[in-house]
PDB file of C-alpha atoms in Angstrom:
ATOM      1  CA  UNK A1477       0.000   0.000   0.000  1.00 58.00           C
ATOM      2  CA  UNK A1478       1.610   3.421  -1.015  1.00 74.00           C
ATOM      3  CA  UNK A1479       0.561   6.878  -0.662  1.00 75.00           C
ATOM      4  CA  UNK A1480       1.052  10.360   0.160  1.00 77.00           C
ATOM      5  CA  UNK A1481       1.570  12.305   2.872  1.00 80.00           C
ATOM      6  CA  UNK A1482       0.707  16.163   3.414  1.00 78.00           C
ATOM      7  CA  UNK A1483      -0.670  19.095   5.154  1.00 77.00           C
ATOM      8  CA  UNK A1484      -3.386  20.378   2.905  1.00 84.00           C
ATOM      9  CA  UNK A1485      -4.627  17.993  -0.021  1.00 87.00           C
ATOM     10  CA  UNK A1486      -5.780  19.065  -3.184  1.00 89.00           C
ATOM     11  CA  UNK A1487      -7.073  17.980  -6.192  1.00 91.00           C
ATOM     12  CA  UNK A1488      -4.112  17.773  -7.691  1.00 90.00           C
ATOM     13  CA  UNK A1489      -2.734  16.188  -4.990  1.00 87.00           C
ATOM     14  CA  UNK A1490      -5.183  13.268  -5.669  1.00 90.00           C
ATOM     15  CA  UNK A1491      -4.473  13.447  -9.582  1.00 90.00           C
ATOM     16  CA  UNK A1492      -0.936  12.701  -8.951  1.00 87.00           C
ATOM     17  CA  UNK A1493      -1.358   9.961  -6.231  1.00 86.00           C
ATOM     18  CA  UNK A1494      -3.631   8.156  -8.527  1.00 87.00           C
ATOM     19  CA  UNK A1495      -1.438   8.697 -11.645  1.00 88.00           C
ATOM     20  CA  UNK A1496       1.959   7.081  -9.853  1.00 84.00           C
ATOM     21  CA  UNK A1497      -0.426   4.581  -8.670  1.00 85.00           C
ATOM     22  CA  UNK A1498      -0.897   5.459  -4.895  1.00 84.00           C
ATOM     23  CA  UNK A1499      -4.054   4.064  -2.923  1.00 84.00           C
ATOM     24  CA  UNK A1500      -4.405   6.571  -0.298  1.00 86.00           C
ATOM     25  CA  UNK A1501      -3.452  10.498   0.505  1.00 87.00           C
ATOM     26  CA  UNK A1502      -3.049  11.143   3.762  1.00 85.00           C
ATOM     27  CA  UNK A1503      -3.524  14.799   5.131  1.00 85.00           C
ATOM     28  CA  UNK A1504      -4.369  17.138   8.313  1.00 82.00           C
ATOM     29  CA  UNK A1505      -7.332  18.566   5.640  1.00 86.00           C
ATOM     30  CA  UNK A1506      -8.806  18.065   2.227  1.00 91.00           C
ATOM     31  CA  UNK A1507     -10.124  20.663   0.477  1.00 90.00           C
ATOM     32  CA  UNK A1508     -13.942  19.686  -1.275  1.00 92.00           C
ATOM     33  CA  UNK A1509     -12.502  19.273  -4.622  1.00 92.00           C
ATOM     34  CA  UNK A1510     -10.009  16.819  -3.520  1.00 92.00           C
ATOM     35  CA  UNK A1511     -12.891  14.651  -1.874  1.00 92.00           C
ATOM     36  CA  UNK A1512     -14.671  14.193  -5.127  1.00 92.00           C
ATOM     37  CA  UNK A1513     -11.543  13.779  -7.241  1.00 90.00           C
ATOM     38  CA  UNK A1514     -10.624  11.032  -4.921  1.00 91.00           C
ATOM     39  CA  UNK A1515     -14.119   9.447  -5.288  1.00 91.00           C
ATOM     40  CA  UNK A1516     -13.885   9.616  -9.005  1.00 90.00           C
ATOM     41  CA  UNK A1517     -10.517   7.903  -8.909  1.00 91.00           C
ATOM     42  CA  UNK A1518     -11.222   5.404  -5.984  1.00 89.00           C
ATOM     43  CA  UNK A1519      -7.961   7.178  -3.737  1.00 90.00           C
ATOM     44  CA  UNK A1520      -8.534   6.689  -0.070  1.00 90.00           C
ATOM     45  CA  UNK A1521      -8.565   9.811   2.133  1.00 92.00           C
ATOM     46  CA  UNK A1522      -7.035   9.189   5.671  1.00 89.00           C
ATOM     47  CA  UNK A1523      -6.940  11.802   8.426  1.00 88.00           C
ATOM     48  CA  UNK A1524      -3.128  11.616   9.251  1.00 85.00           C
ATOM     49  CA  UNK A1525      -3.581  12.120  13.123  1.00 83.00           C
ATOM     50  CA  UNK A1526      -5.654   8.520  12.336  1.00 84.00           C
ATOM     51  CA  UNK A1527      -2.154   6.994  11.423  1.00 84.00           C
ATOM     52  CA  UNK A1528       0.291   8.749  13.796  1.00 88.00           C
ATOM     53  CA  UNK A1529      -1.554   7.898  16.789  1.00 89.00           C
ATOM     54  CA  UNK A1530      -1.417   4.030  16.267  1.00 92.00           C
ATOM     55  CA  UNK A1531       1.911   4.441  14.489  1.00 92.00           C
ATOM     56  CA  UNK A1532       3.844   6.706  17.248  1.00 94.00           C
ATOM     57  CA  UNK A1533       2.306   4.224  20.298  1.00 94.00           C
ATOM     58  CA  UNK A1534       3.847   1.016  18.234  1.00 95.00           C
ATOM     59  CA  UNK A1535       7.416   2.778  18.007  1.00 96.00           C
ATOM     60  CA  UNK A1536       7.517   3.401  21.988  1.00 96.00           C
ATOM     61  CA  UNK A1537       6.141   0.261  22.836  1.00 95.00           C
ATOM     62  CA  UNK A1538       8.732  -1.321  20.242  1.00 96.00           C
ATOM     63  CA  UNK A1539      11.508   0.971  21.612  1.00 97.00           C
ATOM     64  CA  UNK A1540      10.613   0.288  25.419  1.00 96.00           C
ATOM     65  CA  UNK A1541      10.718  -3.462  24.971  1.00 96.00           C
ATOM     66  CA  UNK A1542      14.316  -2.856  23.219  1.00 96.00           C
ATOM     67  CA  UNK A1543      13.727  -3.916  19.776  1.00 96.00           C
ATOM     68  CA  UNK A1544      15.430  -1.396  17.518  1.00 96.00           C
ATOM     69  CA  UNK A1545      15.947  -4.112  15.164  1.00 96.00           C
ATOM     70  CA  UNK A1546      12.008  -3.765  14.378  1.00 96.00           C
ATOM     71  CA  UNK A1547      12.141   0.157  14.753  1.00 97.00           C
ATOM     72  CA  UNK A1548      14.692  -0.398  11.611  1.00 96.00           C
ATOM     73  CA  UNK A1549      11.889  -2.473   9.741  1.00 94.00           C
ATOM     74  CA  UNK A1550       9.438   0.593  10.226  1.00 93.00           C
ATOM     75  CA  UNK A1551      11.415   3.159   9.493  1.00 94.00           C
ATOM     76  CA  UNK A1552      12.556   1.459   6.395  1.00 91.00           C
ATOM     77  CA  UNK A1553       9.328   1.347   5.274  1.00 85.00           C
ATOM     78  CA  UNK A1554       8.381   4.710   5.868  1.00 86.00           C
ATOM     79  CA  UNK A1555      11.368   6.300   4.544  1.00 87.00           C
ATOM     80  CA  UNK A1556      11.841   5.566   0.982  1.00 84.00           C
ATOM     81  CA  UNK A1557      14.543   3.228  -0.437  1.00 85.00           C
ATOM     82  CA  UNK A1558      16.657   5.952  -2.406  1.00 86.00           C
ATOM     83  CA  UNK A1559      17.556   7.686   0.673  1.00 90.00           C
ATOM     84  CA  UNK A1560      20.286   7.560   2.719  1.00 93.00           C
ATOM     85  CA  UNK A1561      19.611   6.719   5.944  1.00 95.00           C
ATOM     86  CA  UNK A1562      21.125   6.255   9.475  1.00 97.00           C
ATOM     87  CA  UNK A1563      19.853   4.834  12.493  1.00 98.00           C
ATOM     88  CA  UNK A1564      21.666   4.360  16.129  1.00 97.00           C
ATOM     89  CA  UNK A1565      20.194   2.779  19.483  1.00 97.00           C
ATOM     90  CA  UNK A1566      21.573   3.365  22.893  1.00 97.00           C
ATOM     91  CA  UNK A1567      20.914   1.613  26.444  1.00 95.00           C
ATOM     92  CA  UNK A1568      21.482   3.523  29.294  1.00 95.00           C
ATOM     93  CA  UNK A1569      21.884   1.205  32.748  1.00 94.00           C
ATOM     94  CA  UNK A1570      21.589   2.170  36.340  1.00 92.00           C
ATOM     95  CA  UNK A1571      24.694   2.351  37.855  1.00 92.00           C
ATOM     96  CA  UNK A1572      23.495   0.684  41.543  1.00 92.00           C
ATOM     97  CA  UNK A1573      21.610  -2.163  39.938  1.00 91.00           C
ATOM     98  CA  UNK A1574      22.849  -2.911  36.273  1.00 91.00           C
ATOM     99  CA  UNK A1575      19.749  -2.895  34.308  1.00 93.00           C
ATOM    100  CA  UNK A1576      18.655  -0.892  31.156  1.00 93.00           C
ATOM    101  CA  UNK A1577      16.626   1.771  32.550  1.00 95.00           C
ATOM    102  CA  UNK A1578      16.210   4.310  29.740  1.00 96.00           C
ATOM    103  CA  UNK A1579      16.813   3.809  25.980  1.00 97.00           C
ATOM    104  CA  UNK A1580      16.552   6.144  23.088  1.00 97.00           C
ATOM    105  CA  UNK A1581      16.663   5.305  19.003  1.00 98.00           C
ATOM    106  CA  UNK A1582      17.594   7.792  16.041  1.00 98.00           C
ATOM    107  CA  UNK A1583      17.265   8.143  12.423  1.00 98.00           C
ATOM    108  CA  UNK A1584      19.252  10.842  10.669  1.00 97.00           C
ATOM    109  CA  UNK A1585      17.375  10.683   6.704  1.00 95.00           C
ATOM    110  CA  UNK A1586      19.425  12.635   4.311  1.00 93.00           C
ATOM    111  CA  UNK A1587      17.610  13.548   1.551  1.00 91.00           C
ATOM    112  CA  UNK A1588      19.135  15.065  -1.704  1.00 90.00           C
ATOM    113  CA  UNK A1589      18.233  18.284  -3.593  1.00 86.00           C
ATOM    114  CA  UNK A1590      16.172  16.078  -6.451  1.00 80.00           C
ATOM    115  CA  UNK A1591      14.307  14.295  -4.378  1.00 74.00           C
ATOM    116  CA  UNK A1592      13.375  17.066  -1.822  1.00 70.00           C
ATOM    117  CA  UNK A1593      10.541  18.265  -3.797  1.00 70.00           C
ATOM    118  CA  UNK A1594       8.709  15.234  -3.515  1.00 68.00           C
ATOM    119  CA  UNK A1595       9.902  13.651  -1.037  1.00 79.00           C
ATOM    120  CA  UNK A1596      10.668  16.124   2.097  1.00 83.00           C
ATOM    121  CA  UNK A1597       7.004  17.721   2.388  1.00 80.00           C
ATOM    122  CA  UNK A1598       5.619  13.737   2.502  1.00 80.00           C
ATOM    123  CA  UNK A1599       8.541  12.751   5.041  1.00 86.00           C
ATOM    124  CA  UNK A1600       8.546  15.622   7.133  1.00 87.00           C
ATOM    125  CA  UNK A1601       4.805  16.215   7.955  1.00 85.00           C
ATOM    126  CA  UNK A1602       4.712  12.467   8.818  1.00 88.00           C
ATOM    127  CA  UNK A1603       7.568  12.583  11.393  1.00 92.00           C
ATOM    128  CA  UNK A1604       6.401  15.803  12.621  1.00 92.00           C
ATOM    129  CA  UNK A1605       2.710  14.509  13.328  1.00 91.00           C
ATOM    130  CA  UNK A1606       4.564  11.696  15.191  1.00 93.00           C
ATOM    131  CA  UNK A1607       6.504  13.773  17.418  1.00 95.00           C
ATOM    132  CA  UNK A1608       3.520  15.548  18.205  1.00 93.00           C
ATOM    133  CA  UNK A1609       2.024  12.566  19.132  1.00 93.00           C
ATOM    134  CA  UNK A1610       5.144  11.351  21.188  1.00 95.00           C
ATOM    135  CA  UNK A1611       5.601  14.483  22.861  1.00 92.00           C
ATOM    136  CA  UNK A1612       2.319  14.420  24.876  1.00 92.00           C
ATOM    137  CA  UNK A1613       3.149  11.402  26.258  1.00 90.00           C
ATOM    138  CA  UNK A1614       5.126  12.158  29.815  1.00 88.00           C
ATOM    139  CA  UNK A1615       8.154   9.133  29.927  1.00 91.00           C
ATOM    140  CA  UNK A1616       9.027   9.965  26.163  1.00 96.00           C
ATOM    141  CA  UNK A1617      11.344  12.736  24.661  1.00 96.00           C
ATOM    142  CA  UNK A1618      11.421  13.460  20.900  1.00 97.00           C
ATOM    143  CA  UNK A1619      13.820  15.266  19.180  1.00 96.00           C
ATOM    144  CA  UNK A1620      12.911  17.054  15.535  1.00 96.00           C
ATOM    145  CA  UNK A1621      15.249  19.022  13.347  1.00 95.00           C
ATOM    146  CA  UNK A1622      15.524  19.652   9.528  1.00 93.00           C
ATOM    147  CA  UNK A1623      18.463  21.263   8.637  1.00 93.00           C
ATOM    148  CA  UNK A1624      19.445  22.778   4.705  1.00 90.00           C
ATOM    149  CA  UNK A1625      22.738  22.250   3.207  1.00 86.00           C
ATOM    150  CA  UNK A1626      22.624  23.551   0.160  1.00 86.00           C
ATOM    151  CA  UNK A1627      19.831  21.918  -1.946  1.00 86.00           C
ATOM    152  CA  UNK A1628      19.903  18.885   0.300  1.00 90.00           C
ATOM    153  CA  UNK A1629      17.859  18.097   3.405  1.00 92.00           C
ATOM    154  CA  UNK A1630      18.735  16.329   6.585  1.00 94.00           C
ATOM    155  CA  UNK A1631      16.277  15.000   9.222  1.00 95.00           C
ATOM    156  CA  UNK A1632      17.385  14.020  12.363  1.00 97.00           C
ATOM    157  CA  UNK A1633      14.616  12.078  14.167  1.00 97.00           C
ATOM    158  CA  UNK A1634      14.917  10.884  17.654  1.00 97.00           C
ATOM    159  CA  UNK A1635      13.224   9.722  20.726  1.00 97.00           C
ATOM    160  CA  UNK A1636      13.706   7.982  24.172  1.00 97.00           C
ATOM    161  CA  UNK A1637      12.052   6.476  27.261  1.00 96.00           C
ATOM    162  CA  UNK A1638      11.918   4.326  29.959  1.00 95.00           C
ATOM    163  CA  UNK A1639      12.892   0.415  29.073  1.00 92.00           C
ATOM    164  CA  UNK A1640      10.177  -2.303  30.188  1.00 89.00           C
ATOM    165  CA  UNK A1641      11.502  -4.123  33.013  1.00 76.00           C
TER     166      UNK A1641
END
């Protein structure tokens, strides 16, 4: 299942989702002509808070539990394949008693000059809805940050919290 990711969706939006052979578009609003070029061209609308929520609560469970190596699998499937990509994962234990008490994961998502037009707006409002959603929760820090260099791009994602005992 592929699709697109946005703020605002319009019609064109769905014209070029459905041309490149997307099935959804998901967005924070669509504007009434979208809607009915979606229904003409059978492209499913999703509210994008509808997939962060799910989506952010998976990652810290995931992350809590320790398994960056599945954190990798979702991240490579968010972020697309041409891009280079980084990730790291660090334990922190308690120095009286040993154990992993707090962990934290990053990506860092590079993303080059011809690819930033259609790939940055999808990528970043994605990763900034998730953050949003991360943030609110009290054990969990996120950290955000696009930086330009030059015509290039680079996303640092990154979040922590407490490891599952």
């Amino acid at each position: 299942m592929k699709g697109r990711i946005m703020a605002v969706a319009t019609a064109d939006d769905i014209i070029k989702a459905s041309n490149l052979g997307q099935s959804f578009v998901a967005a924070r609003v669509f504007l009434p002509e979208a809607v009915e070029e979606a229904r003409r061209r059978n492209v499913r609308l999703v509210n994008i808070e509808d997939i962060a929520e799910p989506l952010a609560s998976l990652m810290i469970n995931l992350l809590a539990s320790r398994r960056a190596d599945l954190l990798i699998r979702v991240f490579n499937l968010l972020i697309p394949p041409q891009l280079a990509k980084s990730y790291s994962y660090d334990e922190y234990r308690s120095i009286m008693t040993g154990e992993v008490e707090d962990v934290s994961f990053r990506v860092r998502i590079e993303i080059p000059g011809k690819f930033a037009t259609n790939v940055f707006e999808d990528l970043s409002e994605l990763l900034n809805e998730l953050a949003s959603k991360m943030g609110r929760i009290e054990s969990v820090n996120v950290e955000f940050t696009v930086k330009k260099e030059g015509s290039d791009r680079v996303i640092n994602y990154g979040f922590s919290t407490e490891a599952t005992k």
